[in-house]
Coordinates of C-alpha atoms in Angstrom, one line a residue:
S432 CA -9.6 -7.0 15.6
A433 CA -12.6 -4.9 16.4
A434 CA -12.3 -5.3 20.2
S435 CA -9.5 -5.8 22.7
S436 CA -9.4 -5.4 26.4
V437 CA -6.9 -5.8 29.3
D438 CA -7.7 -6.5 33.0
A439 CA -5.7 -3.8 34.7
F440 CA -5.6 -5.8 38.0
S441 CA -4.9 -9.2 36.4
D442 CA -5.6 -10.9 39.7
C443 CA -8.9 -12.6 38.7
K444 CA -7.8 -16.2 38.4
N445 CA -11.1 -17.9 38.0
G446 CA -12.2 -16.8 34.6
Y447 CA -13.4 -14.4 32.0
R448 CA -16.5 -14.8 29.8
W449 CA -16.6 -12.6 26.7
D450 CA -20.0 -12.2 25.0
W451 CA -19.1 -10.4 21.8
G452 CA -22.7 -9.3 20.9
D453 CA -22.6 -11.1 17.5
G454 CA -23.7 -14.5 18.8
S455 CA -20.2 -15.7 19.7
V456 CA -18.9 -16.2 23.3
T457 CA -15.4 -16.9 24.4
Y458 CA -14.6 -18.6 27.8
I459 CA -11.1 -18.0 29.1
T460 CA -9.7 -19.1 32.4
D461 CA -6.0 -18.1 32.2
Q462 CA -5.8 -14.9 30.1
N463 CA -7.0 -11.4 30.8
T464 CA -6.7 -10.2 27.2
E465 CA -8.8 -11.4 24.3
K466 CA -9.3 -10.3 20.7
H467 CA -12.3 -10.9 18.4
T468 CA -12.8 -10.3 14.7
Y469 CA -16.3 -9.4 13.6
A470 CA -17.6 -10.9 10.3
N471 CA -20.4 -8.3 9.8
F472 CA -20.8 -4.6 10.2
G473 CA -23.2 -2.9 12.6
K474 CA -23.6 -2.1 16.3
D475 CA -22.8 -4.6 19.0
T476 CA -22.6 -4.6 22.8
V477 CA -19.6 -6.5 24.2
R478 CA -20.1 -8.0 27.7
L479 CA -17.3 -9.2 29.9
I480 CA -18.1 -11.2 33.0
V481 CA -15.1 -11.6 35.4
S482 CA -15.2 -14.3 38.0
A483 CA -12.9 -14.1 41.0
E484 CA -11.6 -17.1 43.0
N485 CA -13.9 -16.2 45.9
G486 CA -17.0 -16.5 43.7
C487 CA -17.6 -12.8 43.2
K488 CA -18.5 -11.7 39.7
D489 CA -18.6 -8.4 37.9
T490 CA -19.8 -7.4 34.5
A491 CA -18.6 -4.7 32.2
F492 CA -20.4 -3.5 29.0
F493 CA -18.9 -1.8 25.9
N494 CA -20.9 -0.5 22.9
L495 CA -19.1 -0.6 19.6
K496 CA -19.7 -0.1 16.0
V497 CA -18.1 -2.1 13.2
Y498 CA -17.9 0.1 10.1
H499 CA -18.1 -1.0 6.5
I500 CA -17.4 0.2 3.0
V501 CA -18.7 -1.3 -0.2
A502 CA -17.0 -0.2 -3.4
G503 CA -19.1 0.5 -6.5
Y504 CA -19.1 2.4 -9.7
T505 CA -21.0 2.8 -12.9
M506 CA -19.8 3.4 -16.5
D507 CA -21.7 5.5 -19.0
N508 CA -20.4 3.2 -21.9
T509 CA -19.6 -0.4 -21.6
S510 CA -19.3 -1.5 -25.2
R511 CA -18.6 0.9 -28.1
C512 CA -16.5 1.3 -31.2
L513 CA -13.0 2.5 -30.8
P514 CA -12.0 5.1 -29.9
F515 CA -14.4 6.0 -27.1
P516 CA -14.4 7.8 -23.7
V517 CA -15.9 6.3 -20.6
I518 CA -17.0 8.3 -17.6
F519 CA -16.8 6.4 -14.4
N520 CA -19.1 7.4 -11.5
D521 CA -18.4 6.3 -7.9
T522 CA -21.4 4.7 -6.2
T523 CA -19.5 3.5 -3.1
H524 CA -21.5 3.0 0.1
S525 CA -19.7 3.7 3.4
D526 CA -20.6 4.5 7.0
T527 CA -18.0 7.2 6.9
S528 CA -16.5 9.6 4.3
V529 CA -14.6 8.1 1.4
V530 CA -11.2 10.0 1.2
S531 CA -9.4 8.3 -1.7
W532 CA -10.0 6.6 -5.0
K533 CA -7.4 4.7 -7.0
W534 CA -8.4 3.6 -10.5
N535 CA -6.6 1.3 -12.9
F536 CA -8.2 1.2 -16.3
G537 CA -6.4 -1.9 -17.5
D538 CA -5.3 -0.1 -20.6
V539 CA -1.6 -0.9 -21.0
T540 CA -1.4 1.2 -24.2
S541 CA -2.4 4.4 -22.5
L542 CA -0.2 6.9 -20.8
T543 CA -3.1 7.8 -18.5
N544 CA -3.9 4.3 -17.3
S545 CA -4.8 5.4 -13.7
S546 CA -6.5 8.1 -11.8
I547 CA -7.1 9.3 -8.2
L548 CA -10.2 11.3 -9.1
K549 CA -13.7 10.4 -7.8
T550 CA -15.3 10.6 -11.2
P551 CA -12.6 10.1 -13.9
T552 CA -12.9 9.8 -17.6
H553 CA -10.7 7.5 -19.7
N554 CA -10.4 7.3 -23.5
F555 CA -10.0 3.7 -24.7
A556 CA -8.3 4.0 -28.1
S557 CA -6.9 0.5 -28.8
K558 CA -8.2 -3.1 -28.8
V559 CA -4.9 -4.3 -27.4
G560 CA -5.5 -5.9 -24.0
A561 CA -9.3 -5.9 -24.4
P562 CA -11.6 -6.6 -22.8
Y563 CA -10.3 -4.1 -20.2
S564 CA -10.5 -4.8 -16.5
I565 CA -11.2 -1.6 -14.6
K566 CA -10.4 -1.7 -10.9
M567 CA -11.3 0.9 -8.3
V568 CA -10.0 0.8 -4.8
V569 CA -11.7 3.1 -2.2
T570 CA -10.5 4.1 1.2
D571 CA -12.6 5.7 4.0
K572 CA -11.4 8.1 6.7
L573 CA -10.9 5.2 9.1
G574 CA -8.6 3.4 6.7
C575 CA -11.1 0.7 5.7
Q576 CA -10.8 -0.3 2.0
D577 CA -12.8 -2.2 -0.6
S578 CA -12.3 -2.7 -4.3
I579 CA -14.3 -3.7 -7.3
T580 CA -13.4 -4.7 -10.9
K581 CA -15.6 -4.6 -14.0
Q582 CA -14.9 -5.0 -17.7
V583 CA -15.4 -2.9 -20.7
T584 CA -15.2 -4.3 -24.3
P585 CA -14.3 -2.0 -27.2
W586 CA -15.3 -3.0 -30.7
L587 CA -13.6 -2.2 -34.0
P588 CA -15.9 -0.9 -36.7
V589 CA -16.9 -3.4 -39.3
T590 CA -16.9 -2.2 -42.9
E591 CA -18.7 -4.1 -45.6
F592 CA -18.6 -3.3 -49.3
S593 CA -19.1 -5.0 -52.6
A594 CA -17.9 -4.3 -56.1
A595 CA -19.6 -5.1 -59.3
D596 CA -17.5 -6.5 -62.1
Q597 CA -17.1 -3.7 -64.6
T598 CA -15.1 -5.4 -67.3

C-alpha cells in the first residue's frame, strides 16, 4: 500500500472521504483507517475530508510519490557459434538508485551460472539447455524490484565436405 492514515481522535462518526489523487475515491463511514494501492507511478496528492456528526468538515492534504523501477539489459551477442562469451549491460530505469543485480544465465552446465555484478560476462560453451533464458532481477534502494528474461541461442558449427572417388 502506498498510503495509510489513522484518525488520532477517532471520534468523527459521520464519515471519511478519501480522494487518492489517481482518479479513485473511497467513501467510508465507519472506519478511520484506509489503505490504497496505486497502479501507476508518479506524484499524487491525497485528500481526506472528515465529516463530524455536527456537520463540520475538515480537509487534510498529503503529497506522495509512487516510485518505479523497470528492469532492462542488452547483450552484445544473441546468436553465435559455440563457445561464445556474452557481455550483459544493465539498462534499468529507476526513480532511485539500483543497489543489487541478480543474474541467472540459464546455463545448467556451467559452474558460473549466476552473477551479482551490474555488467557480467558469461561464456556459453554447451548447447545443452539451449536456448538459454537469462533472467535479471534488480532492486532499488527502496526495496522495489523488477525482473526481465531474454533468450540467447547458441549454434554449433556446420561442417560440409565432399570426397571424390579415387579408386
